Every structure is written in structure tokens, then in C-alpha cells.
Short mmCIF file of C-alpha atoms and ligand atoms in Angstrom, two decimals:
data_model
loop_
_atom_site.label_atom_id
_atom_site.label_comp_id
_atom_site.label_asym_id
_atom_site.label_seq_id
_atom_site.Cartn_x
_atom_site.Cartn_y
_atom_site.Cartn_z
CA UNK I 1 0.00 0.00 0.00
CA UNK I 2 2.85 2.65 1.07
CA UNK I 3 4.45 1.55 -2.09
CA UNK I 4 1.39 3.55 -4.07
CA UNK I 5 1.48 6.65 -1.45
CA UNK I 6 4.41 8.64 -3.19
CA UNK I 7 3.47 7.93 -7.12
CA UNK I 8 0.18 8.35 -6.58
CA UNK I 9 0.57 11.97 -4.83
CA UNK I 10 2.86 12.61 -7.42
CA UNK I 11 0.85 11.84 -10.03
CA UNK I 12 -2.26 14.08 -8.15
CA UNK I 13 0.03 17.37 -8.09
CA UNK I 14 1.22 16.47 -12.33
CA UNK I 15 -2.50 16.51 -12.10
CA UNK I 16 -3.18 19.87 -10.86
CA UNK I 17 -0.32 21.41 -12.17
CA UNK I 18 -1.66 20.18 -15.85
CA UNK I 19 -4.93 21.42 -15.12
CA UNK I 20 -3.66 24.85 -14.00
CA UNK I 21 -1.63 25.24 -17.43
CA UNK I 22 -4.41 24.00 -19.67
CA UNK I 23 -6.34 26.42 -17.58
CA UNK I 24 -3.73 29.57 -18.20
CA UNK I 25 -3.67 28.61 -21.68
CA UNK I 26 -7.75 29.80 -22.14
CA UNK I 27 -8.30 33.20 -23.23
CA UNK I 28 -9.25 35.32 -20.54
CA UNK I 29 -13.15 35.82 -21.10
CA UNK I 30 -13.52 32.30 -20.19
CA UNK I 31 -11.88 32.18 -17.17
CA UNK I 32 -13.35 34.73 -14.57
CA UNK I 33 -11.30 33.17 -12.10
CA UNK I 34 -7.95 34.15 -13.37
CA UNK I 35 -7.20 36.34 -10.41
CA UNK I 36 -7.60 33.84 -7.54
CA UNK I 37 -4.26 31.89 -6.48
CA UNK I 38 -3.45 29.14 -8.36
CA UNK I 39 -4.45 26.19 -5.73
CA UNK I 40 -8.31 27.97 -6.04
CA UNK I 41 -7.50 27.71 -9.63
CA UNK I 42 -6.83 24.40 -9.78
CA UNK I 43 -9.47 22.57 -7.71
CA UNK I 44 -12.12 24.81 -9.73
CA UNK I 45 -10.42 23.56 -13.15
CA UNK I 46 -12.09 19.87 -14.13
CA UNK I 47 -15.94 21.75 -13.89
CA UNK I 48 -14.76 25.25 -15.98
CA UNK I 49 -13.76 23.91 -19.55
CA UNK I 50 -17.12 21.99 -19.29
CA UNK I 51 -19.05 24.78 -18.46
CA UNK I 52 -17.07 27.58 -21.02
CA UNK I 53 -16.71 25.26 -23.77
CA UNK I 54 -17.78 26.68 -26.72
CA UNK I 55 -19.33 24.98 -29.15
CA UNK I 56 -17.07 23.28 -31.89
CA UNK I 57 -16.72 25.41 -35.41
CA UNK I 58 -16.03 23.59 -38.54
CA UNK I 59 -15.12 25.58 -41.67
CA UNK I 60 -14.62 24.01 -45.45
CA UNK I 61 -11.91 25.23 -46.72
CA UNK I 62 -12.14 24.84 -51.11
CA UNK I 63 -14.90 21.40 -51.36
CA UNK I 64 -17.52 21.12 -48.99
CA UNK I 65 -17.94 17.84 -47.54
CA UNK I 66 -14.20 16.97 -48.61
CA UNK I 67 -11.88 20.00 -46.96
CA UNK I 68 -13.81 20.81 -43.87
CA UNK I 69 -11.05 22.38 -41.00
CA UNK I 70 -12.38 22.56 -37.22
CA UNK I 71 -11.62 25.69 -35.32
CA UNK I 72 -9.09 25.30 -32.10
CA UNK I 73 -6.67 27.72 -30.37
CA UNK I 74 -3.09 27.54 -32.35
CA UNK I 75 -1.79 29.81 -29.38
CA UNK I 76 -3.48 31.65 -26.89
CA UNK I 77 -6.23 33.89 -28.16
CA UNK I 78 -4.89 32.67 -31.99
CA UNK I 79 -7.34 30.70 -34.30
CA UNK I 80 -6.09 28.16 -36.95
CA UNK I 81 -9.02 29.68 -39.18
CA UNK I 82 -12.11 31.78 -39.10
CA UNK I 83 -14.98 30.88 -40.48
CA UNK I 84 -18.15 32.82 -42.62
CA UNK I 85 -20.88 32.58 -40.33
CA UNK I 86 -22.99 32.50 -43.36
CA UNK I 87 -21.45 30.11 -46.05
CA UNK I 88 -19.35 27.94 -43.43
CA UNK I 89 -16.00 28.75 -45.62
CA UNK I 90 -13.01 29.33 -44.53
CA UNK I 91 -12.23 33.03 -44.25
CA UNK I 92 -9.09 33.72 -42.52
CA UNK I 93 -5.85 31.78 -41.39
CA UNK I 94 -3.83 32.39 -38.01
CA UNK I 95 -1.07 30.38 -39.63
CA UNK I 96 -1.79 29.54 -43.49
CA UNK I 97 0.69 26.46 -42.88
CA UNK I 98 -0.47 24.93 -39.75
CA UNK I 99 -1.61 21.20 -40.83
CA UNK I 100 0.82 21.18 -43.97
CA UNK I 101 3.66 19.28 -45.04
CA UNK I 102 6.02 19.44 -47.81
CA UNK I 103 4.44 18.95 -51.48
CA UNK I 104 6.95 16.23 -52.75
CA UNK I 105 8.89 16.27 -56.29
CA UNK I 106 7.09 17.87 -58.60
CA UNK I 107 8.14 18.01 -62.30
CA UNK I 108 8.94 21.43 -63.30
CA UNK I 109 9.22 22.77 -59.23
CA UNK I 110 12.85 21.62 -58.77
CA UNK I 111 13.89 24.92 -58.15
CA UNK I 112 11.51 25.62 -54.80
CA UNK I 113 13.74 24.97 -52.13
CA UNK I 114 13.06 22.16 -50.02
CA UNK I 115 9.83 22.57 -47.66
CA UNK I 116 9.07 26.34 -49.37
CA UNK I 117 6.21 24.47 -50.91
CA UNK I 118 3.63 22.90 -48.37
CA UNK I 119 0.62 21.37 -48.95
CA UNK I 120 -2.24 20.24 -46.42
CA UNK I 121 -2.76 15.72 -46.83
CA UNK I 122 -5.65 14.60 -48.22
CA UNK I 123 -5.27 11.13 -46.23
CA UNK I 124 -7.01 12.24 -43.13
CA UNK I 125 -9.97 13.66 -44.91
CA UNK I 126 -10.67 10.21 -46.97
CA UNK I 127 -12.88 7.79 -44.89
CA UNK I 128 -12.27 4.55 -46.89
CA UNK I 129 -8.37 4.72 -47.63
CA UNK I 130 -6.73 3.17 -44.99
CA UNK I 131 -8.86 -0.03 -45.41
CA UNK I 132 -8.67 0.04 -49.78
CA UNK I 133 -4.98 -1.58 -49.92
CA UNK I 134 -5.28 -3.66 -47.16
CA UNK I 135 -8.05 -4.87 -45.40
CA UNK I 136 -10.15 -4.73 -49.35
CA UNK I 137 -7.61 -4.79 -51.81
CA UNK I 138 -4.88 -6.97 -49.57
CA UNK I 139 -3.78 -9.33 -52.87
CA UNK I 140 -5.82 -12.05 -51.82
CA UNK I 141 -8.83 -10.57 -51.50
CA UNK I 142 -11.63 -9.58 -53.45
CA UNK I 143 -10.58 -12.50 -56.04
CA UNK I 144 -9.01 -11.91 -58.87
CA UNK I 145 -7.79 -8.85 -59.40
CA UNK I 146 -9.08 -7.27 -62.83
CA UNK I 147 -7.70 -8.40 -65.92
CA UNK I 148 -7.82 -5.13 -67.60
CA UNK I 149 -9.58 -1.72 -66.83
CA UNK I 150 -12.69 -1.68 -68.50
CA UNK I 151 -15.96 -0.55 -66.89
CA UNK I 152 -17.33 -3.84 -64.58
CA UNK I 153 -20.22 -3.22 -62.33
CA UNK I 154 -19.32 -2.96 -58.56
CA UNK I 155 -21.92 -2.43 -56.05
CA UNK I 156 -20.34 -2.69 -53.10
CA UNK I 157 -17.71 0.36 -53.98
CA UNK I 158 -21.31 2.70 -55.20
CA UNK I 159 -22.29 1.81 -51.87
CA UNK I 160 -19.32 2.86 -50.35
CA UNK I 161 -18.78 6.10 -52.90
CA UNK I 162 -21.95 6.84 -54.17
CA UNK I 163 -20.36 9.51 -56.56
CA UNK I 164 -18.36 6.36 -58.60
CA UNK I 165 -22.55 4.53 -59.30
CA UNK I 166 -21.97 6.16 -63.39
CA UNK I 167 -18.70 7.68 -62.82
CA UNK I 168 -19.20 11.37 -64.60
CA UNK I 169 -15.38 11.70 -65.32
CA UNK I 170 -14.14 11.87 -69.01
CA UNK I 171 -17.46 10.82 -70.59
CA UNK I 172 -17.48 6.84 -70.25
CA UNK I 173 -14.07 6.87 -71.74
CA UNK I 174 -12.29 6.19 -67.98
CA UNK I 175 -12.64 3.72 -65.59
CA UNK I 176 -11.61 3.27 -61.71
CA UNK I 177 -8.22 1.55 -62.77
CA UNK I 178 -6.98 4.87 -65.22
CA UNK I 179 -6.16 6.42 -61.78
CA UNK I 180 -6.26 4.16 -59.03
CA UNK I 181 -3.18 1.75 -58.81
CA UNK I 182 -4.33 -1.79 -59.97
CA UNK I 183 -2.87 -3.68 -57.02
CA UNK I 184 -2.00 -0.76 -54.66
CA UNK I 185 -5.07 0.40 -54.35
CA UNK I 186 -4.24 3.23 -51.80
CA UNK I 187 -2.64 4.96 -54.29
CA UNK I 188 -2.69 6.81 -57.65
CA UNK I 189 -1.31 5.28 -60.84
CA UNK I 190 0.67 7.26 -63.75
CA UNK I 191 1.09 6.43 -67.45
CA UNK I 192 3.77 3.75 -66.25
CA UNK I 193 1.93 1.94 -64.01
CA UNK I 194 3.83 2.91 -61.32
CA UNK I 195 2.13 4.49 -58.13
CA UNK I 196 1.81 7.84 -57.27
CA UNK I 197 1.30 9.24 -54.05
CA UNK I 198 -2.57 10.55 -53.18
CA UNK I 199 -0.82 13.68 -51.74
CA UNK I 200 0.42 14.17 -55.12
CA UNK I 201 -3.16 14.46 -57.18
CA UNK I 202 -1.67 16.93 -59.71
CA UNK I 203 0.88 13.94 -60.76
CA UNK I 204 -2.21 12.56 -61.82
CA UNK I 205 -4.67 14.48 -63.02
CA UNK I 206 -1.48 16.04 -65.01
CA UNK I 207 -1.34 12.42 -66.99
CA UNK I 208 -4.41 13.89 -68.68
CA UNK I 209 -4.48 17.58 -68.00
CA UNK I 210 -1.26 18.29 -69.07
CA UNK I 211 -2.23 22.62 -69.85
CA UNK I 212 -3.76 22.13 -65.99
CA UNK I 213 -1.38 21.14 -64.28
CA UNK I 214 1.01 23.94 -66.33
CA UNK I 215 -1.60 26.73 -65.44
CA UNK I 216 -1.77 25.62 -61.59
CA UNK I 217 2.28 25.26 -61.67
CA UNK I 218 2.29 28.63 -62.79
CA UNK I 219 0.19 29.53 -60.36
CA UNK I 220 -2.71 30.68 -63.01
CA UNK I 221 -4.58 27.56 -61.78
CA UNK I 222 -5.94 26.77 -58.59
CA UNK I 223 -4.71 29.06 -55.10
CA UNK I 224 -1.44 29.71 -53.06
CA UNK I 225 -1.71 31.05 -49.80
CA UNK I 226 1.21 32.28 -47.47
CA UNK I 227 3.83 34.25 -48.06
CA UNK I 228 3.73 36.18 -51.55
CA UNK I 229 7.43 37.15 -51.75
CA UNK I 230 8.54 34.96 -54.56
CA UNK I 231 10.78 32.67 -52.54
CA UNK I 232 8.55 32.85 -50.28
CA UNK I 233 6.87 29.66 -48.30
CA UNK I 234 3.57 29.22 -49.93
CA UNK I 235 0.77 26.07 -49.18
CA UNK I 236 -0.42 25.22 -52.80
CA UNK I 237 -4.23 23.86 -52.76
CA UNK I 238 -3.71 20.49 -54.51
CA UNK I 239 -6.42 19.72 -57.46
CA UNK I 240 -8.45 17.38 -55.18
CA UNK I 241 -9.16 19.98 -52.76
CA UNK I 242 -11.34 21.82 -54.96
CA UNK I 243 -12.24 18.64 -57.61
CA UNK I 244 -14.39 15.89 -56.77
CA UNK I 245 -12.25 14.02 -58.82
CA UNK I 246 -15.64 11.33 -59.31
CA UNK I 247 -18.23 13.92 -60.44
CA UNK I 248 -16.03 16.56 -62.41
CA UNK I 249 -19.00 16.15 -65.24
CA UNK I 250 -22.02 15.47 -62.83
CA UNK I 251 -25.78 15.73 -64.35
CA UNK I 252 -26.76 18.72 -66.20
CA UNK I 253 -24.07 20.87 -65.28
CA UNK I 254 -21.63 18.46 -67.68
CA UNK I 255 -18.37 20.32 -66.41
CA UNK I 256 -16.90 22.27 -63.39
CA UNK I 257 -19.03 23.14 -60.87
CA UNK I 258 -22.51 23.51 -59.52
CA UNK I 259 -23.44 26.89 -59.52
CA UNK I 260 -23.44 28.28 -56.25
CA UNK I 261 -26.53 30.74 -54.72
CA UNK I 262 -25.12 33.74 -54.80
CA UNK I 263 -25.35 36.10 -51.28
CA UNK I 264 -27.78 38.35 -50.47
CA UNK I 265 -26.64 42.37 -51.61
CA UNK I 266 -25.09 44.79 -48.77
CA UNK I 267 -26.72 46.96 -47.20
CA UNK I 268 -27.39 50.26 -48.69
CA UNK I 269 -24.25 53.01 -47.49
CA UNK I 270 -25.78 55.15 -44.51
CA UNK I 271 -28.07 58.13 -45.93
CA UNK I 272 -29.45 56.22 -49.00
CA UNK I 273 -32.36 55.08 -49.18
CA UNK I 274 -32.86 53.34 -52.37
CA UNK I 275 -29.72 52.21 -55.14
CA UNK I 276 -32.49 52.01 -58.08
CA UNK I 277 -29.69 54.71 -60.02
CA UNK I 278 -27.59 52.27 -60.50
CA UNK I 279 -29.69 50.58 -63.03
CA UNK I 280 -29.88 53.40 -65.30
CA UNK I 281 -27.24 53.32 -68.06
CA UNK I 282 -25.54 56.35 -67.58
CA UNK I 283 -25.69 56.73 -71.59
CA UNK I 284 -28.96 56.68 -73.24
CA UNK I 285 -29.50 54.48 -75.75
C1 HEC F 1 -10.04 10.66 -62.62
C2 HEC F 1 -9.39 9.78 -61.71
C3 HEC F 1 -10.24 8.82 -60.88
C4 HEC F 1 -11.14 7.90 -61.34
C5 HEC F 1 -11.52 7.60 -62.77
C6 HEC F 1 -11.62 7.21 -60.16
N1 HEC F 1 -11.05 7.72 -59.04
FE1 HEC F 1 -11.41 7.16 -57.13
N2 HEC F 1 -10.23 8.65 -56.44
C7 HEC F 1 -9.43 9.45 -57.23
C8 HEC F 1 -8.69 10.37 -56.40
C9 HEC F 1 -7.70 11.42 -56.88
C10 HEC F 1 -9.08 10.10 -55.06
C11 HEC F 1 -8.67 10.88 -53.81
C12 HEC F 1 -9.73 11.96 -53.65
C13 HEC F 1 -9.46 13.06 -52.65
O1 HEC F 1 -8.31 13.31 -52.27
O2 HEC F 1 -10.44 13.71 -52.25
C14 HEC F 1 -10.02 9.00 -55.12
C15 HEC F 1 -10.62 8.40 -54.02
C16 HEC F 1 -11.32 7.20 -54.07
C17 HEC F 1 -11.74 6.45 -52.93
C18 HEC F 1 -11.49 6.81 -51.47
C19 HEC F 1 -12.68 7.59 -50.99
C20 HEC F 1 -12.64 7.86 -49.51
O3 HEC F 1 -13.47 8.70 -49.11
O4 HEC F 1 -11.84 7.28 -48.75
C21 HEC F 1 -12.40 5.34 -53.40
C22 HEC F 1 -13.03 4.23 -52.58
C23 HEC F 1 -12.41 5.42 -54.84
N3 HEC F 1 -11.73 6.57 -55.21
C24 HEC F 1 -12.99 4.50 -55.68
C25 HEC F 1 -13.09 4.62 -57.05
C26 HEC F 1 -13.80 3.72 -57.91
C27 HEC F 1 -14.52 2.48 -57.44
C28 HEC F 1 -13.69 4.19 -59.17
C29 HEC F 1 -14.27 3.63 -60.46
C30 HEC F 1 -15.72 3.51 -60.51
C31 HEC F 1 -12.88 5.40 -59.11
N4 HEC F 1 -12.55 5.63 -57.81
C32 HEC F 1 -12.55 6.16 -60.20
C33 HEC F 1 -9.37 9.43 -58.61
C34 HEC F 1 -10.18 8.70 -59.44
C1 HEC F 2 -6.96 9.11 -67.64
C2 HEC F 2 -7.14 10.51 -68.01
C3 HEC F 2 -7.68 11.47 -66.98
C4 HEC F 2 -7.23 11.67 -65.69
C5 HEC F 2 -6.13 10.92 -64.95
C6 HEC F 2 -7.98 12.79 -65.18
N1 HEC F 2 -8.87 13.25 -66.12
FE1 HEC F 2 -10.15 14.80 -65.91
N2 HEC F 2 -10.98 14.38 -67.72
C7 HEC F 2 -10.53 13.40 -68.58
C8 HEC F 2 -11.39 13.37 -69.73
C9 HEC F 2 -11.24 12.43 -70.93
C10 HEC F 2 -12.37 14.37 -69.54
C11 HEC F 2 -13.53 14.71 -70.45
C12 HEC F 2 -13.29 15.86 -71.33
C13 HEC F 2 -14.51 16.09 -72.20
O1 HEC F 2 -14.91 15.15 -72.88
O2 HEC F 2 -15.06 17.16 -72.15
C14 HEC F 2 -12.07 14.98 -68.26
C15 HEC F 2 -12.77 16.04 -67.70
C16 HEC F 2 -12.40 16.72 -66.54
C17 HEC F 2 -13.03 17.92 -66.05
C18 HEC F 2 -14.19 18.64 -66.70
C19 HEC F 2 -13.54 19.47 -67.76
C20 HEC F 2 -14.45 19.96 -68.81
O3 HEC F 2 -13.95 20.72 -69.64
O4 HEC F 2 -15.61 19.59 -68.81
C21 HEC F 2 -12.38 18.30 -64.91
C22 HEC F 2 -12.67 19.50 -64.03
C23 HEC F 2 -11.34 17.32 -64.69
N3 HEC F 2 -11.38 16.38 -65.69
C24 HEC F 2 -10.48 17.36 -63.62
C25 HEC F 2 -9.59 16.33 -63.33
C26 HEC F 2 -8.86 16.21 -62.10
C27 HEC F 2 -8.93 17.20 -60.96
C28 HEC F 2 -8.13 15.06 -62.17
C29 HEC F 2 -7.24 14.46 -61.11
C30 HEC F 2 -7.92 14.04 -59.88
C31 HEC F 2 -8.38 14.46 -63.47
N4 HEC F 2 -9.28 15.26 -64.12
C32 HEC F 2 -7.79 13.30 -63.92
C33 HEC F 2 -9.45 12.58 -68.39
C34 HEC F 2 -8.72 12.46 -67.22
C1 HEC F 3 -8.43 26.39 -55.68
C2 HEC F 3 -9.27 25.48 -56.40
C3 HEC F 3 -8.73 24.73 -57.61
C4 HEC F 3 -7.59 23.96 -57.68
C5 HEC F 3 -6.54 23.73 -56.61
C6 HEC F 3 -7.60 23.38 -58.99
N1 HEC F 3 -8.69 23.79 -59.71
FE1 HEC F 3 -9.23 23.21 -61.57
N2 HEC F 3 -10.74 24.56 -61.58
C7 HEC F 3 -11.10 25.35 -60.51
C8 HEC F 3 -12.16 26.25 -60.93
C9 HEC F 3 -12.86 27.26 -60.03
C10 HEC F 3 -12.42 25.97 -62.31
C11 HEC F 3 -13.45 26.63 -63.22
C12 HEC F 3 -14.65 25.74 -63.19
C13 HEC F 3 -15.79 26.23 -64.02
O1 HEC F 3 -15.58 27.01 -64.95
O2 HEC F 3 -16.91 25.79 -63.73
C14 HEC F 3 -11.51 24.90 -62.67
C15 HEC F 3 -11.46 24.30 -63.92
C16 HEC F 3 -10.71 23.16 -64.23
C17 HEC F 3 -10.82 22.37 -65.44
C18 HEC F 3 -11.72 22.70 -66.60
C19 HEC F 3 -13.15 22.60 -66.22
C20 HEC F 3 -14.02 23.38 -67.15
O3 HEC F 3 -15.18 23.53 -66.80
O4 HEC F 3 -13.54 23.88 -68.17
C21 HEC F 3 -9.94 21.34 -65.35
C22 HEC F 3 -9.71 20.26 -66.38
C23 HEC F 3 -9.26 21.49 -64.09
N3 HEC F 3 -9.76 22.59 -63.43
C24 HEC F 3 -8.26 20.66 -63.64
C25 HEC F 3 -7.47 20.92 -62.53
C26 HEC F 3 -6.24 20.23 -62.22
C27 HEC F 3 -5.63 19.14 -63.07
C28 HEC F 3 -5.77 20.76 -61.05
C29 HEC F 3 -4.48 20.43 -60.31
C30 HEC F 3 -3.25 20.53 -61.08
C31 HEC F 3 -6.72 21.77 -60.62
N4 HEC F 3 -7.72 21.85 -61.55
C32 HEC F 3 -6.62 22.52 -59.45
C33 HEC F 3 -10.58 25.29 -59.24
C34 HEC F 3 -9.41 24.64 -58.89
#
């Protein structure tokens, strides 16, 4: 029993001295406390994050439903993002690389010194990819891998994806296997056959969209954010951030993107009361 006495009190004032930092570390508003003496402090601390909690803010960043970025404190009183209270986009960074890592060789970027060029990994955001080349795809398992890469139907991935049920990419001309790896299946495939990381989309979609991927190296394509000097560290937005790369051709709207609904008008400037000038063509005729 003694044995216990001295780890366990040590391990009780780790305790309260933890609690007492994570405490400090709140912004100020939430902690009314913040003048009492720290012992107050730290007996009142398990019941106050409870209490002050706000509720949790997520923000999309480029695709909704495939970039989305929950708020938290980077440093005290410093957001990793704000978000539009209206569209739920992301509006603002406190630190444009937090989450990032470097891009990887890219063709053409050889001269961007090593880690200048971040971008934020797409692995965390997909659902399905730790399981594709191993516990689905292990080799073994579905049988028989395909013998070549024509369309086949495949229920159980539309259940998974419904986006893939009549893929909309490249007008029935390609199939799963034109840019997933055929036996690696948690990664990308180029025109060797050899894989390509999915970190790396624009390796891929490049195959294909060769004046694309030229634009977005460019920097006419896509977006950059960070520091605009031009050696400058910059996170490049990678083409799956803003591409569904499943439903690039979806329904009626046949290419890009749906049309979003555009936002309500500003308010009228203080003092006028009606902006019907403005539809006047200044010129008659
Ligand atoms: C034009 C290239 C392309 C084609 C064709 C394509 N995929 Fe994909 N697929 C991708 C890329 C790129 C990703 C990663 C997407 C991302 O980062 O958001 C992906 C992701 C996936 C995922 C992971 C989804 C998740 O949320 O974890 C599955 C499963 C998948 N694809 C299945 C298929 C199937 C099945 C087909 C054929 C019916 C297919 N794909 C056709 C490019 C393609
Ligand atoms: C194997 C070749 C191939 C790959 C790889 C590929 N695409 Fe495509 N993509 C096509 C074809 C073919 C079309 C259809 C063009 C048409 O008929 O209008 C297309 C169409 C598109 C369109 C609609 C363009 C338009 O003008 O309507 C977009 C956007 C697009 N692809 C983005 C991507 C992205 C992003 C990737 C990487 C995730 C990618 N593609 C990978 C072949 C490919
Ligand atoms: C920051 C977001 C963003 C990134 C990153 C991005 N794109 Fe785009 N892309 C767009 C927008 C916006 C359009 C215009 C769509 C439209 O006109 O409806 C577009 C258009 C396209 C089109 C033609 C579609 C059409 O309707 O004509 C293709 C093909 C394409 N992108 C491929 C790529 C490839 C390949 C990459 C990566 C190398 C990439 N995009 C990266 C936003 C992005």
C-alpha cells in the first residue's frame, strides 16, 4: 500500500499542475477566475472547460464535404481559421501552414527549395483509404484482381462512394483503374503503371491535364496562400481539394461546378435610401 502513497501523490500534483496550465492557456473571457491563487484555480479547473466550452466550429476550406477544418486555439487567443458565419467557408488563417507538409517532387518545381512548398494531406480527410490496400484490396482478397480496366459493375464500392454509381469523369471513356493503382489500391497510378502518391493528385490528373497542371504550376490555376514574396513559403491547394475528382462532369451541369446561390446584396451606405440609379445606363440608348 505505502508503495502507491508517493506515485500516486505525485501523479495528483502532475494533475493539478496540468490542469492549471491547460487552464492559463484559455483566453481570458472564459476564465473569470484568473485572479484567484493558483491552488483555487486548480481545484475549480475539471468543472470550468465543461461549463465555457464553446461549441465546436467547422469551416470548409475549397470542397464542402471533402476540406472541412475545425476551429481550435493555435496559441493563446490565436485561431487556426475563421470561419463565414454565413457560407461555413473558410475566411481567414492564423497560420496559413499549420496542418501542412512538404508537397513532394514535382516536375517542373525543382527549383523551390526544399519545404518552401507545403501542402495540407488529403489522407485524413478520406474515410475509406486506410482499409482500400489492405483490409479490401490486400492481394488475396476480393478474387481476382481485374484483368484489364474496363468498366465492370461494382456495387459494393457505389455503396461505399456513391459519386463512382456512373462515374461522370471523361465521358465513359475512364474507368476506376486509369487512376487508381491496380494492385496498390491506396494509391494513384501514372502512365507507367507505377504508383503515385494521393498527396500528389496533380501527378495525376497532369497524366491527362497536361495545360492544368502547367496553369496551376504557374500559379494561373488553382490558389497559393502564405507568403507572396517569390521565394517565399507558400501552401499550394492540390487539385483534389477543390475537384471531386468522381463527379467533375455530374448531371446537367456536364463540367466544373454547380453553380453556387449567390449572397444576399449589402446593405445600402448610410443616408441612402434606395440604389435604383444604379440601373440606369448612364448613356442613353
Ligand atoms: C479521374 C481519376 C479517378 C477515377 C476515374 C476514379 N477515381 Fe477514385 N479517387 C481518385 C482520387 C484522386 C481520389 C482521392 C480523392 C481526394 O483526395 O479527395 C479518389 C478516391 C477514391 C476512394 C477513397 C474515398 C474515400 O473517401 O476514402 C475510393 C473508394 C475510390 N476513389 C474508388 C473509385 C472507384 C470504385 C472508381 C471507379 C468507378 C474510381 N474511384 C474512379 C481518382 C479517381
Ligand atoms: C486518364 C485521363 C484522366 C485523368 C487521370 C484525369 N482526367 Fe479529368 N478528364 C478526362 C477526360 C477524358 C475528360 C472529359 C473531357 C470532355 O470530354 O469534355 C475529363 C474532364 C475533366 C473535367 C471537366 C472538364 C471539362 O472541360 O468539362 C475536370 C474538371 C477534370 N477532368 C479534372 C480532373 C482532375 C482534378 C483530375 C485528377 C484528380 C483528373 N481530371 C484526372 C481525363 C482524365
Ligand atoms: C483552388 C481550387 C482549384 C484547384 C486547386 C484546382 N482547380 Fe481546376 N478549376 C477550378 C475552378 C474554379 C475551375 C473553373 C470551373 C468552371 O468554370 O466551372 C476549374 C477548372 C478546371 C478544369 C476545366 C473545367 C471546365 O469547366 O472547363 C480542369 C480540367 C481542371 N480545373 C483541372 C485541374 C487540375 C488538373 C488541377 C491540379 C493541377 C486543378 N484543376 C486545381 C478550381 C481549382
Amino acid at each position: 500500500m505505502k508503495r502507491f502513497a508517493l506515485p500516486a501523490t505525485a501523479l495528483a500534483l502532475c494533475g493539478a499542475f496540468l490542469l492549471t496550465v491547460v487552464a492559463q492557456d484559455k483566453p481570458a473571457a472564459s476564465s473569470p477566475a484568473g485572479a484567484a491563487p493558483p491552488a483555487t484555480q486548480a481545484a475549480a479547473a475539471p468543472a470550468a472547460p465543461a461549463a465555457s466550452a464553446p461549441a465546436e466550429v467547422v469551416c470548409f476550406e475549397s470542397r464542402k464535404g471533402a476540406t472541412e477544418l475545425t476551429q481550435k486555439e493555435i496559441k493563446p487567443g490565436l485561431l487556426n481559421v475563421k470561419c463565414s458565419p454565413t457560407t461555413g467557408a473558410a475566411l481567414w488563417y492564423g497560420d496559413p501552414y499549420h496542418g501542412t507538409v512538404p508537397m513532394g517532387k514535382m516536375p517542373g518545381l525543382e527549383t523551390i527549395p526544399e519545404g518552401q512548398a507545403v501542402v495540407r494531406p488529403r489522407a485524413d480527410k478520406l474515410n475509406f483509404l486506410a482499409q482500400c490496400g489492405t483490409a479490401c484490396h490486400n492481394g488475396t482478397f476480393p478474387k481476382g484482381f481485374p484483368k484489364d480496366k474496363r468498366a465492370v459493375p461494382i456495387p459494393t464500392m457505389e455503396a461505399m462512394v456513391p459519386d463512382v454509381k456512373e462515374l461522370q469523369h471523361g465521358r465513359g471513356r475512364i474507368w476506376c483503374l486509369d487512376c487508381h493503382h491496380t494492385t496498390k489500391r491506396n494509391m494513384l497510378v501514372d502512365h507507367y503503371g507505377d504508383p503515385i502518391s494521393i498527396e500528389q493528385p496533380q501527378l495525376l490528373c497532369g497524366k491527362c491535364h497536361g495545360d492544368k497542371l502547367r496553369d496551376w504550376r504557374d500559379g494561373i490555376h488553382g490558389k497559393r496562400i502564405g507568403d507572396f514574396t517569390s521565394t517565399g513559403k507558400k501552401r499550394w491547394f492540390t487539385c483534389t481539394e477543390c475537384h471531386n475528382p468522381h463527379n467533375v462532369q455530374d448531371g446537367a451541369r456536364n463540367r466544373g461546378f454547380v453553380q453556387i446561390a449567390p449572397e444576399t446584396p449589402p446593405q445600402l451606405p448610410h443616408g441612402m435610401t434606395s440604389a435604383a440609379h444604379e440601373k440606369v445606363h448612364p448613356i442613353a440608348h
